PDB file of N, CA and C in Angstrom:
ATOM      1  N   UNK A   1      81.404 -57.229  39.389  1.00 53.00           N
ATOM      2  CA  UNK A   1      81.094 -58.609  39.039  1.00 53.00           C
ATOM      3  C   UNK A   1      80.296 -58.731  37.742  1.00 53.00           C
ATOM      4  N   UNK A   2      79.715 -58.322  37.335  1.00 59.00           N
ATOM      5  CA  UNK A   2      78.355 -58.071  36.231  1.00 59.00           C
ATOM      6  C   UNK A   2      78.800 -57.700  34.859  1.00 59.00           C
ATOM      7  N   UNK A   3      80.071 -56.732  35.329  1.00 66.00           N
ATOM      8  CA  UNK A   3      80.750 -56.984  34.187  1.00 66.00           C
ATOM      9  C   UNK A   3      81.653 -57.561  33.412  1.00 66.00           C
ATOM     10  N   UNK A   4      81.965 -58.810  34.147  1.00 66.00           N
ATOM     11  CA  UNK A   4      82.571 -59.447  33.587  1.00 66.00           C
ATOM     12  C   UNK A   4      81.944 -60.268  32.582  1.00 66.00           C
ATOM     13  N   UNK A   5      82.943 -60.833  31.503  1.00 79.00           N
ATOM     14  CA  UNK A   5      81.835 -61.633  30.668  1.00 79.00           C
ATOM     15  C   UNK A   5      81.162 -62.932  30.214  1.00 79.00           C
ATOM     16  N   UNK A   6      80.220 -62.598  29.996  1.00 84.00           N
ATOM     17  CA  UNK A   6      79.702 -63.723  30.334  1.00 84.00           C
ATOM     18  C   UNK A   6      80.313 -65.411  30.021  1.00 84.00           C
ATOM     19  N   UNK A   7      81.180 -65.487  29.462  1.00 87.00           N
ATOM     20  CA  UNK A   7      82.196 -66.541  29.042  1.00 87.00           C
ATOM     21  C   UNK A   7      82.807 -67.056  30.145  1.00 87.00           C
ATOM     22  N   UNK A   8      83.397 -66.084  30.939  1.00 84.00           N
ATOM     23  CA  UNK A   8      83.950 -66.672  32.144  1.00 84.00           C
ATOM     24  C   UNK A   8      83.286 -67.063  33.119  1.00 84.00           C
ATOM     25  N   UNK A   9      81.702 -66.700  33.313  1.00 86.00           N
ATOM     26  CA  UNK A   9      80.945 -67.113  34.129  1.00 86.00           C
ATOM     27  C   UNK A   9      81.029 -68.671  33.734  1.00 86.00           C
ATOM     28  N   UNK A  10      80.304 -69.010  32.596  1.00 91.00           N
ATOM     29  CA  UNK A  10      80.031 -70.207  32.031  1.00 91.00           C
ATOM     30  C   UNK A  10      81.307 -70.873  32.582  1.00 91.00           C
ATOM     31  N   UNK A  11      82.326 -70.706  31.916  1.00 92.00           N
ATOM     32  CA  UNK A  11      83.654 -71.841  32.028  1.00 92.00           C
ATOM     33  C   UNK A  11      83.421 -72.107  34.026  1.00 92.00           C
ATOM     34  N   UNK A  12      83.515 -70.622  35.069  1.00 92.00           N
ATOM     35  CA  UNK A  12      83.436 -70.817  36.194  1.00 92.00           C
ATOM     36  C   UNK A  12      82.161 -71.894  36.820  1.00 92.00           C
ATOM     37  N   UNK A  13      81.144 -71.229  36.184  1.00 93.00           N
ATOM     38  CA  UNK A  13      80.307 -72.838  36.463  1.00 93.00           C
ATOM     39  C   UNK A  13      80.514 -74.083  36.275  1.00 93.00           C
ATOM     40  N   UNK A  14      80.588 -74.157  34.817  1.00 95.00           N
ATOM     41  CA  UNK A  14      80.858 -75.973  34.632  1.00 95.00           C
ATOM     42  C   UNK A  14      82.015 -76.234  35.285  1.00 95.00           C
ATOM     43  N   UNK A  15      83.420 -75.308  35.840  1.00 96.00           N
ATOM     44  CA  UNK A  15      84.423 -75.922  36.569  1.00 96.00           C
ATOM     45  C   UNK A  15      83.820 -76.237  38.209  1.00 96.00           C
ATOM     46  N   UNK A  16      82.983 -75.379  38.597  1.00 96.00           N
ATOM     47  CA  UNK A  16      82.532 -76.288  39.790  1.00 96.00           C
ATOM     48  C   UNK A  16      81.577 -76.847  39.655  1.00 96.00           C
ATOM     49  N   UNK A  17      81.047 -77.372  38.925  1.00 96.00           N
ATOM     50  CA  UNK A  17      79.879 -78.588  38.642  1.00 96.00           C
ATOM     51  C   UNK A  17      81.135 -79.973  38.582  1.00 96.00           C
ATOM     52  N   UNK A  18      81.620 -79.612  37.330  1.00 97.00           N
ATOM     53  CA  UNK A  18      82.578 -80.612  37.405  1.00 97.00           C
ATOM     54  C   UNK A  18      83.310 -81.710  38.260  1.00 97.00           C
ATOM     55  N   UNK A  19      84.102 -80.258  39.152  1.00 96.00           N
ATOM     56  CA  UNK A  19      84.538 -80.420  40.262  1.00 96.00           C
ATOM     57  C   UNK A  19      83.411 -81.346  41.418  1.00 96.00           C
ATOM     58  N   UNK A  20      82.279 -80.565  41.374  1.00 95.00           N
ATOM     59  CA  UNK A  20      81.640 -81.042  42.504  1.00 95.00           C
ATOM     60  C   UNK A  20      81.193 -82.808  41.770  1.00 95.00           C
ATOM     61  N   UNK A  21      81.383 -83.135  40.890  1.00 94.00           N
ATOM     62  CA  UNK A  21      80.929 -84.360  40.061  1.00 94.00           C
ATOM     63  C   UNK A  21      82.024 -84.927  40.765  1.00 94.00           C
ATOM     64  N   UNK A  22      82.703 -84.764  40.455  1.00 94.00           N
ATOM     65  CA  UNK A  22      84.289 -85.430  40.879  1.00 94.00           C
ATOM     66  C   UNK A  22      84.525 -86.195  42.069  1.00 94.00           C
ATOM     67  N   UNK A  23      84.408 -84.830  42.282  1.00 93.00           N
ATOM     68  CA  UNK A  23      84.377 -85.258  44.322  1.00 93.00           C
ATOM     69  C   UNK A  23      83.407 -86.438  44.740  1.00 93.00           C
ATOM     70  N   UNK A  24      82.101 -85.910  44.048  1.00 90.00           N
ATOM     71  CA  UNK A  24      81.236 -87.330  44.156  1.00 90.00           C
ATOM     72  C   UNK A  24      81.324 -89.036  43.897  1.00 90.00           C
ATOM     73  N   UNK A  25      81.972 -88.519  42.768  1.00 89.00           N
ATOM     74  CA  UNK A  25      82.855 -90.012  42.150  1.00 89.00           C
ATOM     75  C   UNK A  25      83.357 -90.515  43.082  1.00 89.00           C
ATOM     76  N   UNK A  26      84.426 -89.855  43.822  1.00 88.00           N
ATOM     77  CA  UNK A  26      85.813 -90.435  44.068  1.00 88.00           C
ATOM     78  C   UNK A  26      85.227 -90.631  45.300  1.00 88.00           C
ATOM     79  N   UNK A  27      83.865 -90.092  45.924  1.00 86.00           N
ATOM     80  CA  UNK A  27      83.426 -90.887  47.403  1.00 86.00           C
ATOM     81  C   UNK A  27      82.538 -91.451  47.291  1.00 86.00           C
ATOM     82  N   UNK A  28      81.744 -91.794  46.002  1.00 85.00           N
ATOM     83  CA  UNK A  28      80.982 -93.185  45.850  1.00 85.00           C
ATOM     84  C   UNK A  28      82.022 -94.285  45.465  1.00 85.00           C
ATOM     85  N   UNK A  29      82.712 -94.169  44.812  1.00 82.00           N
ATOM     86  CA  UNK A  29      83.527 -95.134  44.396  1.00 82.00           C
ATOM     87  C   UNK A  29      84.237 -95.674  45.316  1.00 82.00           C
ATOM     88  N   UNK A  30      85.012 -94.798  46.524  1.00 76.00           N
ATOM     89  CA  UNK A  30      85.434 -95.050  47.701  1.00 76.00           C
ATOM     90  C   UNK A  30      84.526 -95.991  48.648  1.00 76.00           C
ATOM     91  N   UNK A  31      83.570 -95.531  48.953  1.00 75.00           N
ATOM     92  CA  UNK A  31      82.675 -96.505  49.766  1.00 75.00           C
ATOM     93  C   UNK A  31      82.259 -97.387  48.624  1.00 75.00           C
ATOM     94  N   UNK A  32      81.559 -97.538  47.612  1.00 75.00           N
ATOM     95  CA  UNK A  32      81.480 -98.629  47.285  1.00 75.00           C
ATOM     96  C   UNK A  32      82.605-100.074  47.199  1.00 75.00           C
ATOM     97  N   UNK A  33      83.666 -99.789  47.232  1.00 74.00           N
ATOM     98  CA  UNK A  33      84.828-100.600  47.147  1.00 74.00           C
ATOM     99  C   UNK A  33      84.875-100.984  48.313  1.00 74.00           C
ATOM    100  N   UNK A  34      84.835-100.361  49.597  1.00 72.00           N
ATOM    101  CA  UNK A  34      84.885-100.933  50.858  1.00 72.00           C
ATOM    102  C   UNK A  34      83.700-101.495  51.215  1.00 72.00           C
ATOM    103  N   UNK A  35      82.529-101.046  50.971  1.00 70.00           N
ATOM    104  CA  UNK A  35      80.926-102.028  50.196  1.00 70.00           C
ATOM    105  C   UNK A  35      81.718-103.301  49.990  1.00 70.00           C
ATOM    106  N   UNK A  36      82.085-103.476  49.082  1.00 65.00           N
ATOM    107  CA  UNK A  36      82.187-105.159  48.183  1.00 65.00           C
ATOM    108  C   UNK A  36      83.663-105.523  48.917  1.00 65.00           C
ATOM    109  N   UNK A  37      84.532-104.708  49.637  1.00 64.00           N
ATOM    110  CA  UNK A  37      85.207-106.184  50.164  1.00 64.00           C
ATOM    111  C   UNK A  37      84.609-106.751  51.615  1.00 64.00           C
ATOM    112  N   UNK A  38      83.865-105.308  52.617  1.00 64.00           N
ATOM    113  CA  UNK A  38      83.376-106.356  53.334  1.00 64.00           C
ATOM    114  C   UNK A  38      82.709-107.377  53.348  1.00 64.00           C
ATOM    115  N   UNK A  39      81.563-107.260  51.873  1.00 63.00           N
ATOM    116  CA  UNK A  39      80.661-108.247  51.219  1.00 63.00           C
ATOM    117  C   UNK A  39      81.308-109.352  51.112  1.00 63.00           C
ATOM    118  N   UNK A  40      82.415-109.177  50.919  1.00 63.00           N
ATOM    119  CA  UNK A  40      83.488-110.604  50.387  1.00 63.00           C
ATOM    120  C   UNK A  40      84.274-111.074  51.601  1.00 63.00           C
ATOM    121  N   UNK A  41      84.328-110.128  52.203  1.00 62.00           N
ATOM    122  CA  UNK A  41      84.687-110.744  53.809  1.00 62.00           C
ATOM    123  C   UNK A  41      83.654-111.977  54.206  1.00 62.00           C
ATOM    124  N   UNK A  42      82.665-111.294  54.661  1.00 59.00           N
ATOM    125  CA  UNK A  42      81.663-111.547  55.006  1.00 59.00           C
ATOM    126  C   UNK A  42      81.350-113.075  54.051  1.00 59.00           C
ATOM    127  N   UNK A  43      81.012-113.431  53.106  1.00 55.00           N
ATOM    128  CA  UNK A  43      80.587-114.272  51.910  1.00 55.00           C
ATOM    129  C   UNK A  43      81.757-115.044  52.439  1.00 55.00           C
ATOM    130  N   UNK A  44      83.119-114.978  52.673  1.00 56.00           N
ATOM    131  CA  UNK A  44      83.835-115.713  52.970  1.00 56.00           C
ATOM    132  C   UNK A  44      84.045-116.317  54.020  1.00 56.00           C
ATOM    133  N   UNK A  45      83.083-115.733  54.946  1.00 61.00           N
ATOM    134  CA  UNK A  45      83.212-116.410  56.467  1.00 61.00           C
ATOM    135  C   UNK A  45      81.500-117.304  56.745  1.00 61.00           C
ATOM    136  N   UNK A  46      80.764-116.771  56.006  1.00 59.00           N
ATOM    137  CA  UNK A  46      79.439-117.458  56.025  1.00 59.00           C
ATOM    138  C   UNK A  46      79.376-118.405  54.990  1.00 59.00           C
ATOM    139  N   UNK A  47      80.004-118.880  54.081  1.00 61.00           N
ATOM    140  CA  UNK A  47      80.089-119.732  53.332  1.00 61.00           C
ATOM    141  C   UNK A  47      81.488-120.667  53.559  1.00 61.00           C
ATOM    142  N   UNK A  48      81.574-120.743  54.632  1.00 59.00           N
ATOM    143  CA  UNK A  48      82.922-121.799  54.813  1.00 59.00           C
ATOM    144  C   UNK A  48      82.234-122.748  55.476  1.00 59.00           C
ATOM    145  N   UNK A  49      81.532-123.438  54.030  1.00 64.00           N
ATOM    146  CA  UNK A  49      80.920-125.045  54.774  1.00 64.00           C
ATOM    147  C   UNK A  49      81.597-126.173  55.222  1.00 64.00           C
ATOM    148  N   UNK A  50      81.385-126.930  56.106  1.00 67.00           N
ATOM    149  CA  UNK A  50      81.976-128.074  56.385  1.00 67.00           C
ATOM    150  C   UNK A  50      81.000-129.402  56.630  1.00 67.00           C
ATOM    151  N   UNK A  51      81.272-130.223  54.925  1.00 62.00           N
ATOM    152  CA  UNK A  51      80.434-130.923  55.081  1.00 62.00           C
ATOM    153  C   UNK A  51      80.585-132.588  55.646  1.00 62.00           C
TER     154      UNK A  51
END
C-alpha cells in the first residue's frame, strides 16, 4: 500500500469526499422537496378561508 504514489492517494480521496458530498446533496435535496410540498399541502388546507 505505501508504495503506491502518492497521486493516487490524493485523486482516491477527493473521489470519496466527493462522492460522499454527493450523496449528501441528493438526500438533503430529497427531503427538503418533500419539506416544502407538505408545507404547501398543509398552507393549502389551513388557509382555505371562508369568509
Amino acid at each position: 500500500m505505501p508504495q503506491m504514489s502518492p497521486l493516487w492517494w490524493e485523486i482516491l480521496f477527493i473521489m470519496f469526499i466527493l462522492s460522499f458530498m454527493f450523496i449528501n446533496m441528493i438526500m438533503f435535496w430529497g427531503i427538503d422537496s418533500m419539506m416544502e410540498t407538505k408545507k404547501f399541502k398543509l398552507n393549502n388546507k389551513v388557509m382555505n378561508w371562508k369568509w
